Amino acid sequence: MAKRRTKKDAAIEEAEQNPVVEVETSEEAKEAAAKLAKEEAEQAEAQAAKETEEAAAKLAKEEAEQAEAQAAKEAKEAAAKQGQTKKKKTFEDLYEEKKDDVIVGPVAEALKYYIDICYKQKHSDGETIASMNYNLFNTIIGALSVEDKQASKAKMDFINRAFLVEKDGYFNTVSLTRFDHFWAYGNESKMGYTMLVKYISGMANPNTRKQKSKVLIAEKMAKFLPEGIIGKLETYYKV
């Protein structure tokens, strides 16, 4: 009696008859797996490179922001330090700058002499200070009267700067007119001096100049100042 043939037997028989197919299928599977693994590795590598690049960019941005903040802080501190140490200019500084100047030197000396007598010399009486005020008046008129326009401007620049830096000191309007009652050179010149120094005090700072000053000069100062001085003042202060 013949042995009964099972499915297992059929499978074994088929495998024995077709061994190449099994081998080929196995190789294809290996190749596909290798390809897939390679693609996954490449994707992982690309992702890692991307993440590294993003992290580096983020770090660079943070470092740049920190450096910028630090630079701003240092600049602010330096500015504050400079502001604290910067010395406010005085008449003495202006004098040292111009005392040897051929054009401006005589004006610088005249103003220095005025300050020495009126503020630094002990026991200067009212008559002496009024006399010095008269000398100051003539110094200003003289600077405005110089025919050479550049020389006149240079002299007035010094006077203007002196009035500006000492607006709360030597050349404040109260001090400049405190002994006018001792003035012995005529009422008109006294009025001219008083109005002139007050005008220069107000005009010394460009930020406080007013266009109406032209009217003020023309209407109130004309009869107290030498002829032509008003026009020169208007030209110098551009009013």
Tab-separated table of N, CA, C and O in Angstrom, residues 40-151:
chain	number	residue	atom	x	y	z
A	40	GLU	N	17.436	55.481	5.594
A	40	GLU	CA	17.127	55.930	6.947
A	40	GLU	C	18.350	56.598	7.597
A	40	GLU	O	18.231	57.604	8.303
A	41	ALA	N	19.531	56.001	7.332
A	41	ALA	CA	20.755	56.562	7.888
A	41	ALA	C	21.029	57.952	7.312
A	41	ALA	O	21.428	58.882	8.022
A	42	GLU	N	20.825	58.074	5.973
A	42	GLU	CA	21.027	59.362	5.325
A	42	GLU	C	20.056	60.412	5.846
A	42	GLU	O	20.411	61.577	6.059
A	43	GLN	N	18.791	59.991	6.034
A	43	GLN	CA	17.793	60.908	6.573
A	43	GLN	C	18.139	61.339	7.995
A	43	GLN	O	18.013	62.509	8.363
A	44	ALA	N	18.588	60.365	8.785
A	44	ALA	CA	18.981	60.661	10.167
A	44	ALA	C	20.173	61.613	10.199
A	44	ALA	O	20.230	62.550	10.997
A	45	GLU	N	21.138	61.370	9.278
A	45	GLU	CA	22.322	62.223	9.209
A	45	GLU	C	21.942	63.643	8.784
A	45	GLU	O	22.426	64.632	9.343
A	46	ALA	N	21.041	63.737	7.776
A	46	ALA	CA	20.590	65.052	7.315
A	46	ALA	C	19.842	65.786	8.414
A	46	ALA	O	20.017	67.003	8.612
A	47	GLN	N	19.004	65.072	9.150
A	47	GLN	CA	18.252	65.670	10.247
A	47	GLN	C	19.194	66.160	11.349
A	47	GLN	O	19.024	67.258	11.903
A	48	ALA	N	20.199	65.333	11.637
A	48	ALA	CA	21.173	65.704	12.667
A	48	ALA	C	21.957	66.953	12.240
A	48	ALA	O	22.204	67.864	13.035
A	49	ALA	N	22.340	67.007	10.942
A	49	ALA	CA	23.070	68.163	10.429
A	49	ALA	C	22.208	69.420	10.501
A	49	ALA	O	22.681	70.509	10.852
A	50	LYS	N	20.922	69.264	10.150
A	50	LYS	CA	19.993	70.388	10.205
A	50	LYS	C	19.846	70.901	11.625
A	50	LYS	O	19.886	72.118	11.879
A	51	GLU	N	19.670	69.967	12.569
A	51	GLU	CA	19.517	70.353	13.972
A	51	GLU	C	20.785	71.026	14.503
A	51	GLU	O	20.724	71.994	15.264
A	52	THR	N	21.953	70.512	14.059
A	52	THR	CA	23.220	71.111	14.473
A	52	THR	C	23.363	72.527	13.935
A	52	THR	O	23.790	73.452	14.640
A	53	GLU	N	22.986	72.692	12.656
A	53	GLU	CA	23.050	74.015	12.028
A	53	GLU	C	22.118	74.997	12.710
A	53	GLU	O	22.480	76.147	12.970
A	54	GLU	N	20.902	74.548	13.032
A	54	GLU	CA	19.940	75.414	13.707
A	54	GLU	C	20.423	75.797	15.094
A	54	GLU	O	20.284	76.938	15.534
A	55	ALA	N	21.004	74.804	15.785
A	55	ALA	CA	21.525	75.071	17.131
A	55	ALA	C	22.675	76.073	17.073
A	55	ALA	O	22.783	76.982	17.903
A	56	ALA	N	23.555	75.919	16.047
A	56	ALA	CA	24.685	76.832	15.897
A	56	ALA	C	24.198	78.241	15.578
A	56	ALA	O	24.726	79.234	16.099
A	57	ALA	N	23.185	78.342	14.711
A	57	ALA	CA	22.627	79.645	14.358
A	57	ALA	C	21.995	80.313	15.572
A	57	ALA	O	22.147	81.520	15.792
A	58	LYS	N	21.276	79.531	16.374
A	58	LYS	CA	20.638	80.058	17.580
A	58	LYS	C	21.684	80.551	18.567
A	58	LYS	O	21.547	81.630	19.159
A	59	LEU	N	22.749	79.760	18.715
A	59	LEU	CA	23.817	80.142	19.631
A	59	LEU	C	24.509	81.412	19.161
A	59	LEU	O	24.796	82.324	19.961
A	60	ALA	N	24.769	81.493	17.827
A	60	ALA	CA	25.415	82.680	17.273
A	60	ALA	C	24.546	83.915	17.480
A	60	ALA	O	25.043	85.006	17.795
A	61	LYS	N	23.229	83.763	17.299
A	61	LYS	CA	22.307	84.880	17.493
A	61	LYS	C	22.317	85.341	18.944
A	61	LYS	O	22.354	86.546	19.236
A	62	GLU	N	22.289	84.370	19.874
A	62	GLU	CA	22.299	84.713	21.296
A	62	GLU	C	23.594	85.432	21.674
A	62	GLU	O	23.585	86.406	22.419
A	63	GLU	N	24.724	84.925	21.133
A	63	GLU	CA	26.014	85.553	21.431
A	63	GLU	C	26.078	86.969	20.863
A	63	GLU	O	26.622	87.886	21.489
A	64	ALA	N	25.521	87.148	19.644
A	64	ALA	CA	25.508	88.478	19.028
A	64	ALA	C	24.660	89.446	19.841
A	64	ALA	O	25.037	90.611	20.046
A	65	GLU	N	23.506	88.986	20.315
A	65	GLU	CA	22.626	89.834	21.126
A	65	GLU	C	23.294	90.204	22.443
A	65	GLU	O	23.193	91.341	22.908
A	66	GLN	N	23.978	89.229	23.038
A	66	GLN	CA	24.683	89.502	24.288
A	66	GLN	C	25.810	90.513	24.083
A	66	GLN	O	26.013	91.416	24.892
A	67	ALA	N	26.551	90.320	22.956
A	67	ALA	CA	27.647	91.243	22.659
A	67	ALA	C	27.126	92.651	22.407
A	67	ALA	O	27.710	93.644	22.858
A	68	GLU	N	26.003	92.748	21.692
A	68	GLU	CA	25.400	94.049	21.407
A	68	GLU	C	24.926	94.726	22.692
A	68	GLU	O	25.138	95.929	22.890
A	69	ALA	N	24.303	93.947	23.566
A	69	ALA	CA	23.830	94.494	24.839
A	69	ALA	C	25.008	94.962	25.693
A	69	ALA	O	24.948	96.017	26.331
A	70	GLN	N	26.088	94.179	25.690
A	70	GLN	CA	27.263	94.540	26.466
A	70	GLN	C	27.910	95.809	25.923
A	70	GLN	O	28.330	96.688	26.682
A	71	ALA	N	27.970	95.907	24.574
A	71	ALA	CA	28.551	97.096	23.950
A	71	ALA	C	27.734	98.337	24.273
A	71	ALA	O	28.281	99.410	24.556
A	72	ALA	N	26.406	98.199	24.235
A	72	ALA	CA	25.529	99.318	24.560
A	72	ALA	C	25.713	99.747	26.014
A	72	ALA	O	25.740	100.939	26.327
A	73	LYS	N	25.841	98.762	26.890
A	73	LYS	CA	26.043	99.049	28.311
A	73	LYS	C	27.355	99.795	28.541
A	73	LYS	O	27.411	100.787	29.271
A	74	GLU	N	28.417	99.314	27.877
A	74	GLU	CA	29.726	99.942	28.031
A	74	GLU	C	29.729	101.360	27.465
A	74	GLU	O	30.344	102.265	28.033
A	75	ALA	N	29.042	101.543	26.323
A	75	ALA	CA	28.964	102.875	25.720
A	75	ALA	C	28.226	103.839	26.639
A	75	ALA	O	28.612	104.999	26.803
A	76	LYS	N	27.146	103.354	27.245
A	76	LYS	CA	26.368	104.186	28.162
A	76	LYS	C	27.195	104.554	29.386
A	76	LYS	O	27.177	105.708	29.838
A	77	GLU	N	27.935	103.583	29.920
A	77	GLU	CA	28.767	103.848	31.085
A	77	GLU	C	29.885	104.835	30.757
A	77	GLU	O	30.207	105.716	31.554
A	78	ALA	N	30.465	104.665	29.548
A	78	ALA	CA	31.536	105.566	29.125
A	78	ALA	C	31.017	106.990	28.959
A	78	ALA	O	31.679	107.957	29.349
A	79	ALA	N	29.820	107.117	28.378
A	79	ALA	CA	29.225	108.433	28.193
A	79	ALA	C	28.929	109.095	29.535
A	79	ALA	O	29.161	110.289	29.727
A	80	ALA	N	28.421	108.282	30.469
A	80	ALA	CA	28.118	108.814	31.796
A	80	ALA	C	29.398	109.254	32.501
A	80	ALA	O	29.446	110.313	33.136
A	81	LYS	N	30.446	108.453	32.348
A	81	LYS	CA	31.720	108.784	32.976
A	81	LYS	C	32.302	110.051	32.376
A	81	LYS	O	32.814	110.921	33.092
A	82	GLN	N	32.208	110.173	31.045
A	82	GLN	CA	32.718	111.364	30.378
A	82	GLN	C	31.954	112.603	30.822
A	82	GLN	O	32.528	113.666	31.030
A	83	GLY	N	30.629	112.441	30.958
A	83	GLY	CA	29.807	113.560	31.388
A	83	GLY	C	30.158	114.013	32.792
A	83	GLY	O	30.123	115.195	33.117
A	84	GLN	N	30.542	113.041	33.631
A	84	GLN	CA	30.889	113.367	35.015
A	84	GLN	C	32.247	114.068	35.099
A	84	GLN	O	32.460	114.933	35.940
A	85	THR	N	33.165	113.624	34.210
A	85	THR	CA	34.532	114.148	34.317
A	85	THR	C	34.759	115.381	33.450
A	85	THR	O	35.772	116.061	33.600
A	86	LYS	N	33.839	115.644	32.518
A	86	LYS	CA	34.033	116.783	31.627
A	86	LYS	C	33.940	118.085	32.412
A	86	LYS	O	32.965	118.362	33.083
A	87	LYS	N	34.958	118.884	32.276
A	87	LYS	CA	35.040	120.139	33.025
A	87	LYS	C	34.290	121.237	32.280
A	87	LYS	O	34.432	121.417	31.085
A	88	LYS	N	33.494	121.965	33.021
A	88	LYS	CA	32.765	123.080	32.428
A	88	LYS	C	33.739	124.213	32.114
A	88	LYS	O	34.575	124.578	32.936
A	89	LYS	N	33.619	124.752	30.899
A	89	LYS	CA	34.526	125.817	30.493
A	89	LYS	C	34.253	127.103	31.251
A	89	LYS	O	33.114	127.421	31.573
A	90	THR	N	35.313	127.827	31.518
A	90	THR	CA	35.210	129.111	32.201
A	90	THR	C	35.893	130.192	31.368
A	90	THR	O	36.524	129.898	30.343
A	91	PHE	N	35.767	131.418	31.821
A	91	PHE	CA	36.453	132.498	31.115
A	91	PHE	C	37.956	132.250	31.084
A	91	PHE	O	38.627	132.534	30.080
A	92	GLU	N	38.488	131.725	32.173
A	92	GLU	CA	39.929	131.476	32.237
A	92	GLU	C	40.374	130.531	31.121
A	92	GLU	O	41.463	130.697	30.553
A	93	ASP	N	39.536	129.537	30.797
A	93	ASP	CA	39.863	128.622	29.694
A	93	ASP	C	39.888	129.377	28.364
A	93	ASP	O	40.785	129.171	27.540
A	94	LEU	N	38.887	130.220	28.155
A	94	LEU	CA	38.835	131.009	26.911
A	94	LEU	C	40.054	131.933	26.811
A	94	LEU	O	40.633	132.098	25.734
A	95	TYR	N	40.392	132.527	27.928
A	95	TYR	CA	41.537	133.453	27.943
A	95	TYR	C	42.825	132.741	27.559
A	95	TYR	O	43.611	133.248	26.736
A	96	GLU	N	43.061	131.562	28.128
A	96	GLU	CA	44.273	130.806	27.819
A	96	GLU	C	44.333	130.432	26.340
A	96	GLU	O	45.420	130.365	25.756
A	97	GLU	N	43.177	130.196	25.746
A	97	GLU	CA	43.133	129.826	24.328
A	97	GLU	C	43.501	131.004	23.420
A	97	GLU	O	44.108	130.809	22.360
A	98	LYS	N	43.131	132.222	23.811
A	98	LYS	CA	43.239	133.364	22.902
A	98	LYS	C	44.189	134.479	23.352
A	98	LYS	O	44.352	135.466	22.628
A	99	LYS	N	44.816	134.344	24.488
A	99	LYS	CA	45.610	135.459	25.010
A	99	LYS	C	46.764	135.852	24.089
A	99	LYS	O	47.199	137.013	24.090
A	100	ASP	N	47.281	134.913	23.325
A	100	ASP	CA	48.415	135.212	22.443
A	100	ASP	C	47.991	135.478	20.999
A	100	ASP	O	48.845	135.681	20.130
A	101	ASP	N	46.689	135.471	20.758
A	101	ASP	CA	46.187	135.726	19.410
A	101	ASP	C	46.342	137.207	19.075
A	101	ASP	O	45.981	138.075	19.874
A	102	VAL	N	46.887	137.479	17.906
A	102	VAL	CA	47.179	138.868	17.520
A	102	VAL	C	45.909	139.712	17.477
A	102	VAL	O	45.912	140.873	17.906
A	103	ILE	N	44.824	139.133	16.964
A	103	ILE	CA	43.579	139.887	16.804
A	103	ILE	C	42.746	139.887	18.085
A	103	ILE	O	42.276	140.923	18.547
A	104	VAL	N	42.562	138.709	18.653
A	104	VAL	CA	41.651	138.552	19.798
A	104	VAL	C	42.346	138.812	21.133
A	104	VAL	O	41.692	139.180	22.116
A	105	GLY	N	43.664	138.658	21.165
A	105	GLY	CA	44.412	138.806	22.416
A	105	GLY	C	44.102	140.077	23.195
A	105	GLY	O	43.839	140.018	24.412
A	106	PRO	N	44.090	141.252	22.549
A	106	PRO	CA	43.797	142.496	23.288
A	106	PRO	C	42.408	142.500	23.930
A	106	PRO	O	42.241	143.033	25.040
A	107	VAL	N	41.423	141.928	23.252
A	107	VAL	CA	40.079	141.837	23.827
A	107	VAL	C	40.088	140.893	25.027
A	107	VAL	O	39.475	141.180	26.066
A	108	ALA	N	40.787	139.764	24.895
A	108	ALA	CA	40.888	138.807	26.001
A	108	ALA	C	41.538	139.474	27.214
A	108	ALA	O	41.090	139.286	28.358
A	109	GLU	N	42.583	140.264	26.958
A	109	GLU	CA	43.266	140.961	28.061
A	109	GLU	C	42.343	141.989	28.708
A	109	GLU	O	42.325	142.146	29.931
A	110	ALA	N	41.572	142.704	27.895
A	110	ALA	CA	40.662	143.734	28.428
A	110	ALA	C	39.605	143.106	29.329
A	110	ALA	O	39.297	143.628	30.413
A	111	LEU	N	39.038	141.968	28.913
A	111	LEU	CA	38.019	141.295	29.723
A	111	LEU	C	38.629	140.687	30.982
A	111	LEU	O	38.006	140.687	32.058
A	112	LYS	N	39.851	140.189	30.862
A	112	LYS	CA	40.528	139.642	32.040
A	112	LYS	C	40.800	140.752	33.062
A	112	LYS	O	40.602	140.554	34.272
A	113	TYR	N	41.231	141.893	32.571
A	113	TYR	CA	41.484	143.022	33.467
A	113	TYR	C	40.191	143.457	34.151
A	113	TYR	O	40.174	143.760	35.360
A	114	TYR	N	39.108	143.472	33.387
A	114	TYR	CA	37.789	143.817	33.946
A	114	TYR	C	37.430	142.868	35.099
A	114	TYR	O	37.019	143.300	36.175
A	115	ILE	N	37.623	141.576	34.871
A	115	ILE	CA	37.285	140.563	35.887
A	115	ILE	C	38.194	140.697	37.102
A	115	ILE	O	37.745	140.614	38.256
A	116	ASP	N	39.480	140.910	36.841
A	116	ASP	CA	40.430	141.038	37.957
A	116	ASP	C	40.056	142.197	38.872
A	116	ASP	O	40.083	142.070	40.109
A	117	ILE	N	39.720	143.342	38.273
A	117	ILE	CA	39.406	144.526	39.076
A	117	ILE	C	38.044	144.392	39.760
A	117	ILE	O	37.893	144.708	40.951
A	118	CYS	N	37.057	143.942	39.020
A	118	CYS	CA	35.680	143.926	39.544
A	118	CYS	C	35.398	142.752	40.480
A	118	CYS	O	34.522	142.862	41.353
A	119	TYR	N	36.111	141.640	40.320
A	119	TYR	CA	35.761	140.443	41.097
A	119	TYR	C	36.895	139.905	41.970
A	119	TYR	O	36.632	139.317	43.016
A	120	LYS	N	38.130	140.090	41.525
A	120	LYS	CA	39.226	139.439	42.243
A	120	LYS	C	40.031	140.402	43.112
A	120	LYS	O	40.681	139.974	44.068
A	121	GLN	N	39.987	141.646	42.759
A	121	GLN	CA	40.713	142.618	43.573
A	121	GLN	C	39.876	143.012	44.788
A	121	GLN	O	38.701	143.333	44.672
A	122	LYS	N	40.477	142.954	45.920
A	122	LYS	CA	39.761	143.311	47.149
A	122	LYS	C	39.540	144.820	47.239
A	122	LYS	O	40.360	145.608	46.787
A	123	HIS	N	38.403	145.153	47.821
A	123	HIS	CA	38.080	146.548	48.139
A	123	HIS	C	37.901	147.433	46.906
A	123	HIS	O	38.186	148.638	46.969
A	124	SER	N	37.456	146.874	45.777
A	124	SER	CA	37.126	147.727	44.622
A	124	SER	C	35.822	148.451	44.938
A	124	SER	O	34.804	147.819	45.255
A	125	ASP	N	35.845	149.781	44.854
A	125	ASP	CA	34.645	150.549	45.215
A	125	ASP	C	33.725	150.727	44.012
A	125	ASP	O	34.043	150.345	42.883
A	126	GLY	N	32.559	151.318	44.276
A	126	GLY	CA	31.545	151.488	43.241
A	126	GLY	C	32.023	152.318	42.070
A	126	GLY	O	31.734	152.010	40.903
A	127	GLU	N	32.751	153.401	42.356
A	127	GLU	CA	33.244	154.261	41.283
A	127	GLU	C	34.219	153.505	40.369
A	127	GLU	O	34.185	153.654	39.140
A	128	THR	N	35.068	152.671	40.984
A	128	THR	CA	36.044	151.899	40.199
A	128	THR	C	35.338	150.896	39.292
A	128	THR	O	35.668	150.764	38.109
A	129	ILE	N	34.351	150.208	39.863
A	129	ILE	CA	33.633	149.205	39.071
A	129	ILE	C	32.820	149.865	37.969
A	129	ILE	O	32.761	149.370	36.838
A	130	ALA	N	32.204	151.015	38.257
A	130	ALA	CA	31.476	151.744	37.215
A	130	ALA	C	32.421	152.157	36.096
A	130	ALA	O	32.075	152.124	34.907
A	131	SER	N	33.642	152.553	36.475
A	131	SER	CA	34.644	152.920	35.475
A	131	SER	C	35.029	151.712	34.617
A	131	SER	O	35.197	151.825	33.394
A	132	MET	N	35.125	150.548	35.260
A	132	MET	CA	35.434	149.322	34.517
A	132	MET	C	34.279	148.935	33.598
A	132	MET	O	34.497	148.416	32.494
A	133	ASN	N	33.058	149.199	34.039
A	133	ASN	CA	31.905	148.937	33.172
A	133	ASN	C	31.978	149.811	31.914
A	133	ASN	O	31.645	149.357	30.813
A	134	TYR	N	32.401	151.045	32.094
A	134	TYR	CA	32.552	151.956	30.962
A	134	TYR	C	33.634	151.432	29.999
A	134	TYR	O	33.477	151.480	28.774
A	135	ASN	N	34.716	150.906	30.580
A	135	ASN	CA	35.772	150.324	29.747
A	135	ASN	C	35.250	149.092	28.979
A	135	ASN	O	35.592	148.891	27.811
A	136	LEU	N	34.441	148.290	29.645
A	136	LEU	CA	33.848	147.122	28.984
A	136	LEU	C	32.950	147.560	27.828
A	136	LEU	O	32.972	146.958	26.743
A	137	PHE	N	32.167	148.595	28.077
A	137	PHE	CA	31.289	149.151	27.045
A	137	PHE	C	32.105	149.544	25.816
A	137	PHE	O	31.775	149.192	24.673
A	138	ASN	N	33.206	150.241	26.041
A	138	ASN	CA	34.052	150.690	24.933
A	138	ASN	C	34.756	149.522	24.237
A	138	ASN	O	35.001	149.577	23.024
A	139	THR	N	35.073	148.483	25.005
A	139	THR	CA	35.692	147.295	24.398
A	139	THR	C	34.738	146.630	23.409
A	139	THR	O	35.130	146.239	22.303
A	140	ILE	N	33.480	146.524	23.811
A	140	ILE	CA	32.476	145.909	22.931
A	140	ILE	C	32.217	146.780	21.705
A	140	ILE	O	32.182	146.289	20.572
A	141	ILE	N	32.057	148.081	21.937
A	141	ILE	CA	31.829	149.008	20.817
A	141	ILE	C	33.025	148.970	19.869
A	141	ILE	O	32.875	148.982	18.633
A	142	GLY	N	34.223	148.906	20.446
A	142	GLY	CA	35.438	148.852	19.629
A	142	GLY	C	35.489	147.594	18.774
A	142	GLY	O	35.878	147.641	17.600
A	143	ALA	N	35.090	146.454	19.348
A	143	ALA	CA	35.087	145.199	18.589
A	143	ALA	C	34.106	145.264	17.431
A	143	ALA	O	34.381	144.773	16.332
A	144	LEU	N	32.970	145.891	17.672
A	144	LEU	CA	31.954	146.012	16.618
A	144	LEU	C	32.351	147.022	15.550
A	144	LEU	O	31.889	146.951	14.405
A	145	SER	N	33.215	147.958	15.907
A	145	SER	CA	33.559	149.056	15.000
A	145	SER	C	34.745	148.749	14.088
A	145	SER	O	35.059	149.555	13.207
A	146	VAL	N	35.406	147.632	14.294
A	146	VAL	CA	36.565	147.284	13.455
A	146	VAL	C	36.123	147.154	11.998
A	146	VAL	O	35.134	146.482	11.695
A	147	GLU	N	36.859	147.794	11.093
A	147	GLU	CA	36.491	147.786	9.676
A	147	GLU	C	36.638	146.394	9.053
A	147	GLU	O	35.838	145.992	8.220
A	148	ASP	N	37.699	145.694	9.454
A	148	ASP	CA	37.906	144.333	8.932
A	148	ASP	C	36.827	143.418	9.508
A	148	ASP	O	36.791	143.159	10.719
A	149	LYS	N	35.944	142.927	8.649
A	149	LYS	CA	34.794	142.137	9.118
A	149	LYS	C	35.220	140.845	9.826
A	149	LYS	O	34.613	140.456	10.825
A	150	GLN	N	36.250	140.189	9.300
A	150	GLN	CA	36.705	138.942	9.919
A	150	GLN	C	37.302	139.202	11.300
A	150	GLN	O	37.082	138.439	12.241
A	151	ALA	N	38.055	140.295	11.404
A	151	ALA	CA	38.644	140.650	12.696
A	151	ALA	C	37.557	141.021	13.695
A	151	ALA	O	37.596	140.633	14.871
